[in-house]
Coordinates of C-alpha atoms and ligand atoms in Angstrom, one line a residue:
M683 CA 5.7 36.2 -64.8
R684 CA 2.3 36.4 -63.2
I685 CA 1.7 33.8 -61.1
V686 CA -0.7 33.0 -57.6
L687 CA 0.6 30.6 -55.5
L688 CA -2.0 28.2 -54.0
G689 CA -1.9 25.9 -51.0
A690 CA -2.5 25.3 -47.7
P691 CA -1.3 27.3 -44.6
G692 CA 2.6 25.8 -44.3
S693 CA 2.5 24.4 -47.4
G694 CA 5.6 26.9 -48.6
K695 CA 3.9 29.6 -50.6
G696 CA 5.8 32.1 -48.8
T697 CA 9.5 30.8 -49.0
Q698 CA 8.9 29.6 -52.6
A699 CA 7.4 32.9 -53.6
Q700 CA 10.5 34.5 -52.3
L701 CA 12.7 32.3 -54.6
L702 CA 10.7 33.4 -57.5
Q703 CA 10.8 36.7 -56.6
A704 CA 14.7 36.5 -56.4
R705 CA 15.0 34.4 -59.5
H706 CA 13.0 36.5 -61.4
G707 CA 12.9 40.0 -60.4
V708 CA 8.9 40.5 -59.9
P709 CA 7.5 41.1 -56.1
Q710 CA 6.4 38.8 -54.0
V711 CA 2.9 40.0 -53.2
S712 CA 1.7 38.4 -49.8
S713 CA -2.0 39.0 -48.5
G714 CA -0.8 38.0 -44.9
D715 CA 2.0 40.3 -44.6
L716 CA -0.1 43.1 -46.1
L717 CA -2.4 42.6 -43.3
R718 CA 0.4 41.7 -40.8
D719 CA 2.3 45.3 -41.6
A720 CA -1.1 47.1 -41.4
V721 CA -1.5 45.4 -37.9
A722 CA 2.1 46.6 -36.7
R723 CA 1.4 50.5 -37.8
G724 CA -1.9 50.2 -36.1
T725 CA -3.9 51.9 -38.9
E726 CA -7.8 51.3 -38.6
L727 CA -7.6 48.7 -41.3
G728 CA -4.7 47.1 -38.9
K729 CA -6.8 47.2 -35.6
K730 CA -9.6 45.8 -37.9
A731 CA -7.9 42.5 -39.0
K732 CA -5.9 42.0 -36.1
A733 CA -8.7 40.0 -34.3
V734 CA -9.8 37.9 -37.1
M735 CA -6.5 36.6 -38.1
E736 CA -5.3 35.7 -34.8
A737 CA -8.9 33.6 -34.5
G738 CA -7.4 32.0 -38.1
Q739 CA -10.5 33.3 -39.5
L740 CA -10.4 35.2 -43.2
V741 CA -10.3 39.4 -43.1
S742 CA -13.2 41.0 -45.5
D743 CA -13.1 40.6 -49.0
D744 CA -13.0 44.2 -49.2
I745 CA -10.3 44.9 -47.2
V746 CA -7.9 42.6 -48.6
L747 CA -8.8 43.1 -52.1
G748 CA -7.8 47.1 -51.2
L749 CA -4.7 46.1 -50.0
I750 CA -4.1 44.2 -53.2
R751 CA -5.2 46.3 -55.8
D752 CA -3.0 49.3 -54.1
R753 CA 0.2 47.0 -54.4
L754 CA -0.3 45.7 -57.8
S755 CA -0.7 49.5 -58.7
R756 CA 3.0 50.0 -57.5
P757 CA 5.6 50.4 -60.3
D758 CA 7.5 47.1 -59.4
A759 CA 4.6 45.2 -60.3
A760 CA 3.9 46.5 -63.6
N761 CA 6.0 43.4 -65.3
G762 CA 4.7 40.7 -63.3
F763 CA 3.7 39.6 -59.4
I764 CA 3.9 36.7 -57.3
L765 CA 0.5 36.4 -55.4
D766 CA 0.6 34.5 -52.4
G767 CA -2.0 34.0 -49.8
F768 CA -4.5 35.7 -52.4
P769 CA -7.1 35.2 -53.7
R770 CA -8.3 32.9 -50.7
N771 CA -12.1 32.5 -51.8
I772 CA -14.5 32.4 -54.9
D773 CA -15.1 35.8 -54.8
Q774 CA -11.8 37.1 -54.4
A775 CA -11.0 35.0 -57.2
N776 CA -13.5 36.4 -59.7
S777 CA -12.4 40.3 -58.0
L778 CA -9.3 39.2 -59.0
D779 CA -10.0 38.1 -62.3
A780 CA -11.9 41.2 -63.0
L781 CA -8.7 43.6 -61.6
L782 CA -6.4 42.1 -63.8
R783 CA -8.6 42.1 -67.2
E784 CA -8.9 45.8 -65.9
I785 CA -5.2 46.2 -65.9
G786 CA -4.5 44.1 -69.0
Q787 CA -2.5 41.8 -67.1
P788 CA -3.5 38.5 -66.9
L789 CA -2.7 35.5 -65.1
D790 CA 0.1 33.0 -66.5
A791 CA -0.4 30.1 -64.4
V792 CA -1.3 29.3 -60.7
L793 CA 0.6 27.1 -59.1
L794 CA -0.8 24.4 -56.0
L795 CA 1.7 23.3 -53.3
D796 CA 0.5 19.9 -52.6
V797 CA 1.6 19.2 -48.9
R798 CA 0.0 16.6 -47.1
H799 CA -1.7 17.4 -43.5
A800 CA 0.7 15.7 -41.3
T801 CA 3.6 17.9 -42.8
L802 CA 1.6 21.2 -42.9
M803 CA 0.9 20.8 -38.8
Q804 CA 4.5 19.8 -38.2
R805 CA 5.6 22.7 -40.3
L806 CA 3.2 25.5 -38.8
A807 CA 3.4 24.4 -34.9
G808 CA 7.3 24.2 -35.2
R809 CA 7.5 27.4 -37.4
R810 CA 9.8 30.6 -35.4
I811 CA 10.5 33.5 -37.1
C812 CA 13.2 36.0 -36.7
P813 CA 11.8 39.5 -35.6
K814 CA 14.8 41.3 -37.3
C815 CA 15.8 39.8 -40.2
G816 CA 12.4 37.7 -41.1
S817 CA 14.1 34.6 -41.2
V818 CA 11.8 31.5 -41.2
Y819 CA 13.0 28.1 -39.0
N820 CA 11.9 25.1 -37.8
V821 CA 12.0 23.7 -34.1
S822 CA 12.9 20.3 -35.4
T823 CA 15.8 21.6 -37.6
M824 CA 16.8 24.0 -35.0
P825 CA 19.6 23.0 -32.5
A826 CA 18.3 21.6 -29.3
G827 CA 17.9 24.7 -26.5
V828 CA 19.0 27.6 -29.8
T829 CA 16.1 30.1 -29.5
V830 CA 17.8 33.2 -31.3
C831 CA 18.5 33.8 -35.1
P832 CA 22.0 32.4 -36.1
K833 CA 22.2 35.3 -38.5
D834 CA 21.6 38.7 -36.1
G835 CA 20.9 36.8 -32.6
A836 CA 17.6 38.1 -32.2
E837 CA 14.8 35.8 -29.7
V838 CA 12.9 34.0 -32.4
Y839 CA 8.9 34.3 -31.8
Q840 CA 6.1 32.4 -32.6
R841 CA 3.2 33.6 -35.0
P842 CA 0.1 33.9 -32.8
D843 CA -1.8 32.3 -35.4
D844 CA 0.5 29.1 -35.3
K845 CA -0.6 28.1 -32.1
E846 CA -2.3 24.8 -32.4
D847 CA -6.2 25.5 -32.1
V848 CA -5.7 28.4 -34.7
I849 CA -3.6 26.1 -36.9
A850 CA -6.5 23.8 -36.9
K851 CA -9.3 26.7 -37.7
R852 CA -7.1 27.7 -40.7
L853 CA -6.6 24.6 -42.0
E854 CA -10.7 24.0 -41.7
V855 CA -11.1 27.6 -43.4
Y856 CA -8.7 26.6 -46.0
A857 CA -10.6 23.2 -46.7
Q858 CA -13.9 25.2 -47.0
Q859 CA -13.0 28.4 -48.6
T860 CA -9.9 28.1 -50.6
R861 CA -9.8 24.6 -52.0
P862 CA -12.5 24.9 -54.1
L863 CA -10.3 27.6 -56.0
I864 CA -8.5 24.4 -57.3
K865 CA -11.5 23.5 -59.4
H866 CA -12.0 27.1 -60.5
Y867 CA -8.5 27.5 -62.3
T868 CA -8.5 24.0 -63.5
R869 CA -11.4 25.3 -65.4
L870 CA -9.2 28.1 -66.8
G871 CA -6.3 25.8 -67.8
L872 CA -4.1 27.7 -65.3
L873 CA -3.9 25.1 -62.6
R874 CA -0.3 23.2 -62.3
T875 CA 0.3 21.1 -59.2
V876 CA 3.4 20.9 -57.5
A877 CA 4.7 18.2 -55.0
G878 CA 5.6 20.6 -51.9
E879 CA 7.5 18.1 -49.9
G880 CA 11.2 17.2 -50.0
E881 CA 14.2 19.4 -50.3
L882 CA 13.5 23.1 -50.7
D883 CA 15.8 23.1 -54.0
A884 CA 14.1 20.2 -55.2
V885 CA 10.5 21.8 -54.7
A886 CA 11.8 25.0 -56.2
E887 CA 12.8 23.1 -58.8
R888 CA 9.4 21.6 -59.6
M889 CA 8.0 25.1 -59.1
E890 CA 10.2 26.7 -61.4
A891 CA 9.2 24.1 -64.2
A892 CA 5.4 24.5 -63.8
A893 CA 5.7 28.3 -63.8
L894 CA 7.5 28.0 -67.2
S895 CA 5.2 25.3 -68.5
K896 CA 3.0 25.8 -71.2
P897 CA -1.1 25.9 -70.0
I898 CA -2.8 22.8 -70.6
P899 CA -6.0 22.9 -72.5
A900 CA -8.8 23.5 -69.9
G901 CA -10.6 20.2 -71.9
K902 CA -7.8 17.9 -71.1
I903 CA -7.7 18.7 -67.5
S904 CA -9.5 16.2 -65.3
V905 CA -10.9 18.1 -62.0
G906 CA -11.4 15.3 -59.9
R907 CA -7.8 14.3 -59.0
K908 CA -6.9 14.9 -55.4
P909 CA -3.9 16.7 -54.9
S910 CA -2.3 14.8 -52.6
A911 CA -2.1 11.6 -54.8
V912 CA 0.2 14.1 -56.7
A913 CA 2.9 14.1 -53.5
K914 CA 2.3 10.6 -53.0
Q915 CA 3.2 9.6 -56.5
A916 CA 6.1 12.2 -56.5
K917 CA 7.4 10.6 -52.9
R918 CA 7.0 7.1 -54.7
K919 CA 9.1 8.3 -57.8
A920 CA 11.8 10.2 -55.6
K921 CA 12.8 6.8 -53.7
K922 CA 12.7 4.4 -56.9
P923 CA 16.1 3.9 -58.3
V924 CA 16.6 5.0 -61.6
A925 CA 17.1 1.5 -63.4
K926 CA 14.0 0.1 -61.3
A927 CA 12.0 3.1 -63.1
K928 CA 12.9 1.7 -66.4
A929 CA 12.0 -1.9 -65.8
A930 CA 9.0 -0.4 -63.9
R931 CA 7.8 0.7 -67.6
P932 CA 4.6 -1.2 -68.5
P933 CA 5.1 -4.5 -70.5
A934 CA 2.4 -3.8 -72.9
R935 CA 4.0 -0.6 -74.0
K936 CA 7.6 -2.2 -74.3
A937 CA 5.9 -5.2 -76.6
A938 CA 4.2 -2.4 -78.9
A939 CA 7.7 -0.8 -79.1
K940 CA 9.2 -4.0 -80.3
V941 CA 6.3 -4.8 -82.7
A942 CA 6.7 -1.4 -84.5
S943 CA 10.3 -1.7 -84.6
K944 CA 10.1 -5.2 -86.3
R945 CA 7.0 -3.7 -88.3
R946 CA 9.7 -0.9 -89.5
K947 CA 12.3 -3.2 -90.4
V948 CA 10.2 -5.6 -92.5
V949 CA 8.9 -2.3 -94.4
K950 CA 12.5 -0.8 -95.2
A951 CA 13.4 -4.7 -96.5
A952 CA 10.3 -5.1 -98.6
K953 CA 11.4 -1.3 -100.1
K954 CA 15.0 -2.4 -100.6
S955 CA 14.2 -5.6 -102.4
A956 CA 11.4 -3.5 -104.7
K957 CA 14.0 -1.2 -105.9
K958 CA 16.3 -3.4 -106.6
A959 CA 13.6 -5.5 -108.7
K960 CA 13.0 -2.5 -110.2
T961 CA 16.6 -1.7 -111.3
A962 CA 17.2 -5.4 -112.5
R963 CA 13.8 -4.9 -115.0
G964 CA 15.2 -1.7 -116.1
K965 CA 18.5 -3.0 -117.1
T966 CA 17.4 -6.4 -119.3
S967 CA 13.8 -4.8 -120.5
R968 CA 13.6 -4.7 -124.4
K969 CA 13.0 -1.5 -126.6
P970 CA 8.9 -0.6 -126.5
V971 CA 7.9 -1.9 -130.1
A972 CA 6.5 0.4 -132.4
R973 CA 3.1 0.3 -132.5
K974 CA 2.0 -0.8 -136.3
K975 CA 0.0 1.7 -138.0
K976 CA -3.5 0.2 -139.6
Ligands
ADP1496 P1 -1.1 31.5 -44.0 O1 -1.3 31.3 -45.7 O2 0.4 30.3 -43.6 O3 -2.4 31.0 -43.4 P2 -0.7 33.9 -44.3 O4 0.4 34.7 -43.9 O5 -0.9 34.1 -45.5 O6 -0.7 32.6 -43.6 O7 -2.3 34.6 -43.5 C1 -2.6 34.8 -42.4 C2 -3.9 35.3 -42.0 O8 -4.2 36.7 -42.9 C3 -4.9 34.2 -42.3 O9 -4.9 33.2 -41.7 C4 -6.2 35.7 -42.7 O10 -6.3 35.3 -41.5 C5 -5.6 36.8 -43.1 N1 -5.2 36.7 -44.4 C6 -4.3 36.2 -45.0 N2 -4.6 36.4 -46.9 C7 -6.1 36.8 -46.5 C8 -6.9 36.7 -47.9 N3 -6.7 36.7 -48.9 N4 -8.0 36.7 -47.3 C9 -8.2 37.0 -46.2 N5 -7.9 37.0 -45.1 C10 -6.1 36.8 -45.3

């Protein structure tokens, strides 16, 4: 499995990448984690990246590409990978295409997690992380007053770029630089859009189905569709009871199915009576009369 996860900050790429990693045994390669690790270790590269990340901007392409190239050359990525947060602009996508061609590892799919703006804001502003085990929580679902990780008791913290003004910047950068990748991967026939709201397991199931689905021929894809329409549609579907969904089948389709079934019955009956007539004729027919010789 070689896939790219696309989606706005807070769309759940990291969480879903971990689930896919556990299920398929291929590593999650997160550019954000690689950068945060470099910052934490205080490397030269990390020092350069720190301020840029805290301002919600993109770190330079050559730094990120270097990290990704190194990571993909590690043995555990030989059988596949889940790229999370990379590529994030068209230049990075082109560099990735070239790199994967070079190492003979073409992408199987690009999964876009579609989540509404309001949900993104709520998820990011409320996100808290355990420094010990890396578990991610949200203040909206943590019991009131609890600020420690239930697994190991460590005080959870807020990522510096999850402050509201930085979140706004990151979403703006996403809209301007990363969203154009939707068209790029649609044209390559690789994009699948997954409704990213709802229960974690339900999203994971949709991701799984999308990751394993066959590629859509590029000619059959409508590039213009607004991704958020997918989220709305999924929500509507989830609300609709099954019986109602059946009843809501377009009447034209129902009528066409009825006509087709009627036609099949008529044809069958006609064939049957033709066969009967033939048999009857066979029984009563005279022996062929010999031709008179001239
Ligand atoms: P999110 O997707 O929630 O913004 P990430 O952990 O993917 O979180 O990224 C955090 C920050 O790391 C980004 O805001 C950006 O500054 C930097 N970063 C991550 N990936 C890239 C990338 N591919 N190119 C440039 N900068 C990146």
